[in-house]
mmCIF file of C-alpha atoms in Angstrom:
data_model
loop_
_atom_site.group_PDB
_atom_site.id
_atom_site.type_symbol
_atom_site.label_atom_id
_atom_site.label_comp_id
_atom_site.label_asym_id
_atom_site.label_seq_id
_atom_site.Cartn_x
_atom_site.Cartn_y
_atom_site.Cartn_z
ATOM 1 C CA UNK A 1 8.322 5.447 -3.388
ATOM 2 C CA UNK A 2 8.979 4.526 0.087
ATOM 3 C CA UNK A 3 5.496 5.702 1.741
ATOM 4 C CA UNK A 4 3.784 3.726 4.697
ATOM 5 C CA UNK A 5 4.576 1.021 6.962
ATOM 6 C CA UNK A 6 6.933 -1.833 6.194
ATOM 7 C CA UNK A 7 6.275 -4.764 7.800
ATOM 8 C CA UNK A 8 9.287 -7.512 8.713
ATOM 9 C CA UNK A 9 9.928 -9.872 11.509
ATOM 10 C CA UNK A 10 13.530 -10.662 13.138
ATOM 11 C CA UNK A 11 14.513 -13.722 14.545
ATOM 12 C CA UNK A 12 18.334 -14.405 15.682
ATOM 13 C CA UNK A 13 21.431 -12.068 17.611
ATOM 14 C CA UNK A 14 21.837 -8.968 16.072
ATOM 15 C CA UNK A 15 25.332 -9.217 16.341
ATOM 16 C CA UNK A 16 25.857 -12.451 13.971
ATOM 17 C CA UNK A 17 25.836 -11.890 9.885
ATOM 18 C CA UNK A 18 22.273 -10.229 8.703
ATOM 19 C CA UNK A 19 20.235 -12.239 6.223
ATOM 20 C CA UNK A 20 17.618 -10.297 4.492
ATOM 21 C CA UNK A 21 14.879 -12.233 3.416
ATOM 22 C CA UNK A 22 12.402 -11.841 0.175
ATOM 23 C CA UNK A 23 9.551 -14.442 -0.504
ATOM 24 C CA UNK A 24 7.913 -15.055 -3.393
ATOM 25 C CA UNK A 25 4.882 -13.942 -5.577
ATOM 26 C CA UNK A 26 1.632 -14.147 -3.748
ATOM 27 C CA UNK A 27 3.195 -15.050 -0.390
ATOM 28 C CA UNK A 28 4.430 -13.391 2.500
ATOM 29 C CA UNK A 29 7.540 -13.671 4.918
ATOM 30 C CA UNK A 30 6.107 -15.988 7.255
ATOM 31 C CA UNK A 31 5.076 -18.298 4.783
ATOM 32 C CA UNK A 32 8.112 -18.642 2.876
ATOM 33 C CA UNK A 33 10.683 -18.875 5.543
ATOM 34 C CA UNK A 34 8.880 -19.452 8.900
ATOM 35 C CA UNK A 35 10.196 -23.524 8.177
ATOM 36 C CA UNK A 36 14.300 -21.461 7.917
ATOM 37 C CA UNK A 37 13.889 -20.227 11.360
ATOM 38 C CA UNK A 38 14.216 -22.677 13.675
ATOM 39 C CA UNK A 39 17.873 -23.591 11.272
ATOM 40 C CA UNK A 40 19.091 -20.375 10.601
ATOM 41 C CA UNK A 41 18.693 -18.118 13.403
ATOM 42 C CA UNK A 42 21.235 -19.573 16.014
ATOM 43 C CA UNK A 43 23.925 -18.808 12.928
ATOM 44 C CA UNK A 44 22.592 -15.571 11.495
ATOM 45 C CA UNK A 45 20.501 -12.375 12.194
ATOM 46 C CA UNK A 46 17.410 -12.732 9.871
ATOM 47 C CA UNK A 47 15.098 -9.595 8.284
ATOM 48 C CA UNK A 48 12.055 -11.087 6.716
ATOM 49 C CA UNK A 49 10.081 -8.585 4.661
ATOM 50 C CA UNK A 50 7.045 -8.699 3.752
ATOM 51 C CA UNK A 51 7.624 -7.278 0.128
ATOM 52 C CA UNK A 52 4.902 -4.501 -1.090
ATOM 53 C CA UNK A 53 1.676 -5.650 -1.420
ATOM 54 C CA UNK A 54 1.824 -8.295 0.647
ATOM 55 C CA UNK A 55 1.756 -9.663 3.779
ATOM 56 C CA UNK A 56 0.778 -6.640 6.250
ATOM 57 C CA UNK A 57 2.707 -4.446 3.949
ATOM 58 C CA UNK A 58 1.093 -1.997 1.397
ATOM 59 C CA UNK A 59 0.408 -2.177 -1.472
ATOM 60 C CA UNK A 60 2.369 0.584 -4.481
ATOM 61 C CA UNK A 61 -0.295 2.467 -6.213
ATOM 62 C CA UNK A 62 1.411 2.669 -9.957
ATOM 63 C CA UNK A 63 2.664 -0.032 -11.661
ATOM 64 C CA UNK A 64 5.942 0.409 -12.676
ATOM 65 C CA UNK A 65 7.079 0.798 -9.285
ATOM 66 C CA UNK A 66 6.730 -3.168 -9.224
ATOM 67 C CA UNK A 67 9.673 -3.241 -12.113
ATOM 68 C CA UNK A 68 12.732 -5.022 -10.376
ATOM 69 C CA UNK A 69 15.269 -1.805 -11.042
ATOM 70 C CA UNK A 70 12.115 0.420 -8.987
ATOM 71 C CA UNK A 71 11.985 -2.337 -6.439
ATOM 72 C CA UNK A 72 15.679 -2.405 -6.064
ATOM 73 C CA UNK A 73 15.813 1.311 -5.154
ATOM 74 C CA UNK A 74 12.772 0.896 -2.603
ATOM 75 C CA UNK A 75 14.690 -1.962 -0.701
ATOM 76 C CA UNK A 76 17.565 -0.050 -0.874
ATOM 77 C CA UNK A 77 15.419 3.092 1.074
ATOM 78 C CA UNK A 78 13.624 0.239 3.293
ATOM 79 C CA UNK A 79 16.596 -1.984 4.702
ATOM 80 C CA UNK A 80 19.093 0.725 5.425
ATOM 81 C CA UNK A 81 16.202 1.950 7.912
ATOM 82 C CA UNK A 82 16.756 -1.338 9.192
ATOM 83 C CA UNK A 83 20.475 -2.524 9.066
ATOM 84 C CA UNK A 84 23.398 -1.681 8.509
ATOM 85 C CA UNK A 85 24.853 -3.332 5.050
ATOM 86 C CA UNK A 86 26.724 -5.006 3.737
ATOM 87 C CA UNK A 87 24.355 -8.351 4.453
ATOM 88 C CA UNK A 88 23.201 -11.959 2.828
ATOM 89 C CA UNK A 89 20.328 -10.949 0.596
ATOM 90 C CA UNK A 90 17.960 -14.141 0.170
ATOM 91 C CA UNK A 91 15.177 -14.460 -2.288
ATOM 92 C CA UNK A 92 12.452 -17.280 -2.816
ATOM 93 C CA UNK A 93 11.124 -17.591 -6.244
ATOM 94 C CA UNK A 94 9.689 -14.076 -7.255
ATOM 95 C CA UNK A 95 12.039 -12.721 -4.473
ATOM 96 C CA UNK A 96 15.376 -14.310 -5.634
ATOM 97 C CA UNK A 97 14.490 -11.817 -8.824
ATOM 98 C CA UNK A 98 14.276 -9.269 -6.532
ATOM 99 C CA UNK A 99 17.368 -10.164 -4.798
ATOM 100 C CA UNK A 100 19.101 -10.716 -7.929
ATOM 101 C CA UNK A 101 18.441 -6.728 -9.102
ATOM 102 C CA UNK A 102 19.456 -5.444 -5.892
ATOM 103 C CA UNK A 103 22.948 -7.297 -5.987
ATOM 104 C CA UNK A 104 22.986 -5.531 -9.650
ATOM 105 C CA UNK A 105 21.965 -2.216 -8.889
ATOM 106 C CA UNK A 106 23.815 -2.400 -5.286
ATOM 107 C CA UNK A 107 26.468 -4.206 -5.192
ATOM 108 C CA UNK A 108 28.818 -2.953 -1.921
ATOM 109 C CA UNK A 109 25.318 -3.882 0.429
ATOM 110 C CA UNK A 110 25.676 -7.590 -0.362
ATOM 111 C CA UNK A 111 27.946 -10.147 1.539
ATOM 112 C CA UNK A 112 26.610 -12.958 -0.453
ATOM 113 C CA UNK A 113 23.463 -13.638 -2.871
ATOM 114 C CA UNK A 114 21.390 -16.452 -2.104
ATOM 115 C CA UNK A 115 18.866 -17.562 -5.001
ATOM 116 C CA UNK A 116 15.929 -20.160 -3.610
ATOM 117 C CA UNK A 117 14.706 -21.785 -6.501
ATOM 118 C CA UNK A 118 13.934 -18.411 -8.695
ATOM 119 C CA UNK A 119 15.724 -16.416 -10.741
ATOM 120 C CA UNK A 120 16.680 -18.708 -13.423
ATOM 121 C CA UNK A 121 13.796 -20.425 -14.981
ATOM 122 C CA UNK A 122 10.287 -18.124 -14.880
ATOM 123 C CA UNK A 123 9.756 -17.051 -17.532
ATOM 124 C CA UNK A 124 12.416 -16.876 -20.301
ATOM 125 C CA UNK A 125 13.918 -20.326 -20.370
ATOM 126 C CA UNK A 126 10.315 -21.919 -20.319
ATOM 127 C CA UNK A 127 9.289 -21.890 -24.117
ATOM 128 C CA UNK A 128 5.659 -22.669 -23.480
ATOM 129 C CA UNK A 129 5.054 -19.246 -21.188
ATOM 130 C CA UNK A 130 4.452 -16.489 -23.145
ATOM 131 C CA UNK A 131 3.398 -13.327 -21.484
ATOM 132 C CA UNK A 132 -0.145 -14.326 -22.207
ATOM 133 C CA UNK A 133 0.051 -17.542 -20.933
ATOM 134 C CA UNK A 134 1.552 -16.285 -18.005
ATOM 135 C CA UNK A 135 -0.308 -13.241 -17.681
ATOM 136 C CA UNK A 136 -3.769 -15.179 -18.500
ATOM 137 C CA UNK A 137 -2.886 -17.705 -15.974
ATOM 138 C CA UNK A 138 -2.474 -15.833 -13.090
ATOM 139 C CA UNK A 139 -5.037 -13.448 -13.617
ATOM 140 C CA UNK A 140 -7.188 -16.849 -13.949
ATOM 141 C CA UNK A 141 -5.863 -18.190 -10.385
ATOM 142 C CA UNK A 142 -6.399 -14.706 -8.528
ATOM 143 C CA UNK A 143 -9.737 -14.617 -9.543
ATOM 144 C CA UNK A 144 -10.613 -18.072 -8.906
ATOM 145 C CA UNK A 145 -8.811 -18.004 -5.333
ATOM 146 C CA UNK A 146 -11.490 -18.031 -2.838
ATOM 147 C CA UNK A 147 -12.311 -20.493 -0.324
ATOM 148 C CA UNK A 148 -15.520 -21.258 1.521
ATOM 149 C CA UNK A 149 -13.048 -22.304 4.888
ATOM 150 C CA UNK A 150 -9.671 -23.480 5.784
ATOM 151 C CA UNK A 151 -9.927 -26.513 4.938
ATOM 152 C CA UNK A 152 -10.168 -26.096 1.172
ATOM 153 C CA UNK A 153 -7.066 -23.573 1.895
ATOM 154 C CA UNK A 154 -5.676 -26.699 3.630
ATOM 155 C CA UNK A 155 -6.302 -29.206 0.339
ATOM 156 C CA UNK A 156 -4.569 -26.952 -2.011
ATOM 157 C CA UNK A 157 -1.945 -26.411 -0.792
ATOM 158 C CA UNK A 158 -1.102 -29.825 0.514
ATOM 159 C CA UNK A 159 0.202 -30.831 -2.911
ATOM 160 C CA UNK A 160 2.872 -27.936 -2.243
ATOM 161 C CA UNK A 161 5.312 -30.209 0.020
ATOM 162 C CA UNK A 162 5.923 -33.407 0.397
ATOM 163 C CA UNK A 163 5.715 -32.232 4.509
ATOM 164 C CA UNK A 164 2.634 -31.476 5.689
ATOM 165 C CA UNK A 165 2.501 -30.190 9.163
ATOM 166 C CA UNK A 166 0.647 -27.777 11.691
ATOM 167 C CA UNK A 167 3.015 -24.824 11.036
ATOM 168 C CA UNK A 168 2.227 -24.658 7.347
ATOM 169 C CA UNK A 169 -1.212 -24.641 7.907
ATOM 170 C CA UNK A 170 -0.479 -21.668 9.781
ATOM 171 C CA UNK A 171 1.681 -20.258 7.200
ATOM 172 C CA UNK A 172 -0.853 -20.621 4.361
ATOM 173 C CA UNK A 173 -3.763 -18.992 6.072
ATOM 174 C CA UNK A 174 -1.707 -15.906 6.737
ATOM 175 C CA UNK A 175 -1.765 -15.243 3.045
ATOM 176 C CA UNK A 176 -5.532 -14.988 2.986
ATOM 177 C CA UNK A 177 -7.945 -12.481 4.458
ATOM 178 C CA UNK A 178 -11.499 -13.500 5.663
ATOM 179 C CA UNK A 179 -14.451 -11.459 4.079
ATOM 180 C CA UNK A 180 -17.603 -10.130 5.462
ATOM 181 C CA UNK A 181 -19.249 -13.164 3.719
ATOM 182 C CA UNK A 182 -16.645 -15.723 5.582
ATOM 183 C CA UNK A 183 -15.061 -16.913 2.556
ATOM 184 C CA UNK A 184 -11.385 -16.293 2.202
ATOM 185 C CA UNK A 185 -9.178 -14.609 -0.606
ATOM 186 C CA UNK A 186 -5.297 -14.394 -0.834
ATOM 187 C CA UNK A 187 -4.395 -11.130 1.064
ATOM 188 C CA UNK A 188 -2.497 -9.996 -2.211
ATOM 189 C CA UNK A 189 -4.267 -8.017 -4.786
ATOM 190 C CA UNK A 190 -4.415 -8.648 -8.214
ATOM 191 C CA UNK A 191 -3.232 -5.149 -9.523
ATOM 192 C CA UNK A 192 -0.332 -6.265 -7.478
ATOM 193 C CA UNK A 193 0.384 -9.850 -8.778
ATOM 194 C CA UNK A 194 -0.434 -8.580 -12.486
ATOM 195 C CA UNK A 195 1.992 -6.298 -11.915
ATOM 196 C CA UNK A 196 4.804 -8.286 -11.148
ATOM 197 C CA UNK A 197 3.981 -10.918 -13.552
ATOM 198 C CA UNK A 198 4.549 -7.623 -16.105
ATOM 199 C CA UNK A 199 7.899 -6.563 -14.578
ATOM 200 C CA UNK A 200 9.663 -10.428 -15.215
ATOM 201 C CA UNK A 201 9.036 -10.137 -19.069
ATOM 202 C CA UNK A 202 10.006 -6.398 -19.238
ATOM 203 C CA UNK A 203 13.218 -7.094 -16.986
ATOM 204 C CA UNK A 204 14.593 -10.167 -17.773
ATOM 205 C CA UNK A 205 16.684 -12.400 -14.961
ATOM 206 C CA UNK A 206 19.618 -13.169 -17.537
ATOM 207 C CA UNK A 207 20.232 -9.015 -18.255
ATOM 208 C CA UNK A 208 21.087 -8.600 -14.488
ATOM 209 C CA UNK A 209 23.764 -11.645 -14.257
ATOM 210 C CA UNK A 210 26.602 -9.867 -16.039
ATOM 211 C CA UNK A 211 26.599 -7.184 -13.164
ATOM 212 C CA UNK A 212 26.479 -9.932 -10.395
ATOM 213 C CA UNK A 213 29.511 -9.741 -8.754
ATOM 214 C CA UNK A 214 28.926 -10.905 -5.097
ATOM 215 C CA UNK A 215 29.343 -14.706 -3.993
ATOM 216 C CA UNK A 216 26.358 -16.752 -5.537
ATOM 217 C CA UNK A 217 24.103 -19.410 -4.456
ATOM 218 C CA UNK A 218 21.646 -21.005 -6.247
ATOM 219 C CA UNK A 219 19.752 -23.951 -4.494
ATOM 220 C CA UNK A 220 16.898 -25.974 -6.566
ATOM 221 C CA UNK A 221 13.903 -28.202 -6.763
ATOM 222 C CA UNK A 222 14.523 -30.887 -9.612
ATOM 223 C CA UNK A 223 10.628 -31.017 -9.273
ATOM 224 C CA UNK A 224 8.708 -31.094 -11.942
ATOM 225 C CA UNK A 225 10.858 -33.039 -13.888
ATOM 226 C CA UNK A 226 8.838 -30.881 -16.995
ATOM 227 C CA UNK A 227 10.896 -28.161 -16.119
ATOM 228 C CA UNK A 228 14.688 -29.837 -16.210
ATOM 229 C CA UNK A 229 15.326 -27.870 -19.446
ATOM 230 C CA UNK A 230 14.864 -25.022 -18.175
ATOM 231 C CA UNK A 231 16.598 -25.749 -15.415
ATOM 232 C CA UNK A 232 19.708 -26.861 -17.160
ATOM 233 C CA UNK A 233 19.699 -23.247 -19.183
ATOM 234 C CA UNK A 234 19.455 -20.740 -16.498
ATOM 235 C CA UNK A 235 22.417 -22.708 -14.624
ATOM 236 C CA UNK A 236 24.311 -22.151 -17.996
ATOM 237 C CA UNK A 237 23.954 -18.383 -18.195
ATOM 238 C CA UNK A 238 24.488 -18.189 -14.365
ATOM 239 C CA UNK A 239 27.794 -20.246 -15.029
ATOM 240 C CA UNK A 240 28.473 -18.066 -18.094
ATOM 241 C CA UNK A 241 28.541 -14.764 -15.919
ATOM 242 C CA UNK A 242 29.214 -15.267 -12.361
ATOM 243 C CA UNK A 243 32.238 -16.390 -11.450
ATOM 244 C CA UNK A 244 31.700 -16.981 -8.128
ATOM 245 C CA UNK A 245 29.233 -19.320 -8.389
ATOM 246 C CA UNK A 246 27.598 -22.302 -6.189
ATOM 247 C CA UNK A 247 24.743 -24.805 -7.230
ATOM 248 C CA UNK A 248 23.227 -27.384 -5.928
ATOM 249 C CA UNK A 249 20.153 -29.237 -6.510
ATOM 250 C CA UNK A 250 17.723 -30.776 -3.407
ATOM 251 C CA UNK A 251 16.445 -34.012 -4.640
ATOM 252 C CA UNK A 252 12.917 -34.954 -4.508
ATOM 253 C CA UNK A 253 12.043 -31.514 -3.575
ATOM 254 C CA UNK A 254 9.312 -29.166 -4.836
ATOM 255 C CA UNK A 255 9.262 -25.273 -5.460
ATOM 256 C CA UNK A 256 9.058 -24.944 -1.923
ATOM 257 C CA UNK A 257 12.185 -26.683 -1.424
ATOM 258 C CA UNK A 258 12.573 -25.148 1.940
ATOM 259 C CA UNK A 259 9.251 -26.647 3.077
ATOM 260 C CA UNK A 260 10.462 -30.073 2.275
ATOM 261 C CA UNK A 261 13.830 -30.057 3.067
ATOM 262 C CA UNK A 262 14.111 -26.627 5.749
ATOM 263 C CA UNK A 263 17.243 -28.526 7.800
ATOM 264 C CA UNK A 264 18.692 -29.608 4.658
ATOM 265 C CA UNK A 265 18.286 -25.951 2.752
ATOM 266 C CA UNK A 266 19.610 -23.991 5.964
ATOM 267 C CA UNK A 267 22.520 -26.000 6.526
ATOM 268 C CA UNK A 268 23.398 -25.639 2.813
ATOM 269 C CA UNK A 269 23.358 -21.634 3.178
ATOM 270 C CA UNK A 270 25.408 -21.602 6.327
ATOM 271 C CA UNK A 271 28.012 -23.909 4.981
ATOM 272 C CA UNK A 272 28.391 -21.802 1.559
ATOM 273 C CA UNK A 273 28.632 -18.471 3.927
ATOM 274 C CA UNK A 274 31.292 -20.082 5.526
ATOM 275 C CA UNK A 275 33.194 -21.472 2.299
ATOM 276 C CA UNK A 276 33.081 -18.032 0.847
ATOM 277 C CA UNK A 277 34.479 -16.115 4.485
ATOM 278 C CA UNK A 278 37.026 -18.498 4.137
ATOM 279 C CA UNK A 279 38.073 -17.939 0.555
#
């Protein structure tokens, strides 16, 4: 399964506790942590991935290799080329699933597990998404994601963060690749995104918690407020299985809770990694 190039950056001293880094569906490393950087690299050494498929790296040919117990095993293959384990495994959204399975399936390479808002709501404590909702939804939003220029990039994805900025701009057209035409489409396929979208209803987030052993730490958006409910459950079965368990909630923050509150989210990892050395 492990075949071509893997792409990842690495910020930070080598020599201070490894963070491996997973972003989320559609996105890329950059985009999902380049706002963690500045926060987290004086503290820790960071590995962010671009996961398969995205970013600069490629793309699996079949399927099922996007399941979370096949991605687990090809993570496995890809960071010991990389580091040495035991490390901090952090996920964003689709990647905190991914994180999540890899603490289950490998349990002695992980210091610490640290969930970004994902891995507790999407898709089984929301009621209203069904795999074809879900499925028909994001097949809809791959095929209608193409922009004439940056600027309608720009528009959409304003509404993302309550913090705006430069950088993100940057971030957000490094998920997009320009076509001979000059419009631009999201650098992820959707073979790839369908894909995924498959593996969260055939491998549920709640069947892995019972086999999470490691320090946890899930941090959270409380916005939408639509999606408190759902919220509330997944914190219940987390509570119900892991005993070692942190939560906290960033008010007023969005999905991309690290985009509006990056100081705020890093300082909240490095004091938890420092709670749990102590204990």
């Amino acid at each position: 399964m492990l075949e071509g190039t893997l792409r990842y950056s690495e910020f930070g001293d080598a020599r201070k506790p490894t963070i491996v880094c997973l972003h989320g569906l559609a996105g890329n490393g950059l985009y999902s942590f380049g706002e963690l950087v500045p926060y987290l690299e004086e503290n820790f050494h960071l590995i962010i991935l671009d996961n398969p498929g995205h970013g600069k790296t490629p793309a699996f040919d079949k399927e099922d290799d996007y399941l979370f117990s096949n991605l687990a095993t090809w993570l496995y293959q890809a960071i010991k080329e990389i580091v040495a384990d035991p490390f901090y495994l952090l996920g964003h959204s689709w990647g905190a699933d991914m994180a999540l399975h890899f603490t289950r399936f490998y349990p002695d390479s992980v210091l610490g597990l640290i969930m970004l808002d994902g891995g507790f709501t999407f898709p089984h404590n929301q009621p209203e998404m069904t795999f074809n909702h879900a499925y028909t939804g994001w097949n809809t939003y791959m095929e209608q994601a193409v922009y004439g220029n940056e600027e309608e990039i720009f528009q959409e994805n304003r509404s993302y963060t309550k913090r705006w900025n430069a950088s993100k701009e940057h971030y957000v057209l490094s998920l997009f690749n320009q076509r001979s035409d000059g419009e631009f489409e999201l650098a992820a396929s959707n073979f790839t995104v369908l894909a995924i979208i498959k593996a969260f209803f055939k491998e549920p987030f709640a069947a892995a918690y019972p086999f999470i052993k490691s320090p946890t730490l899930l941090i959270y958006a409380n916005q939408p407020e639509s999606q408190q409910a759902a919220r509330e459950q997944g914190i219940l079965q987390l509570k119900e299985n892991i005993e070692d368990l942190a939560v906290v909630m960033v008010e007023d923050s969005s999905h991309m809770v690290q985009w509006d509150e990056p100081e705020y989210t890093a300082s909240l990892i490095a004091d938890w990694k420092n709670k749990i050395i102590v204990s």
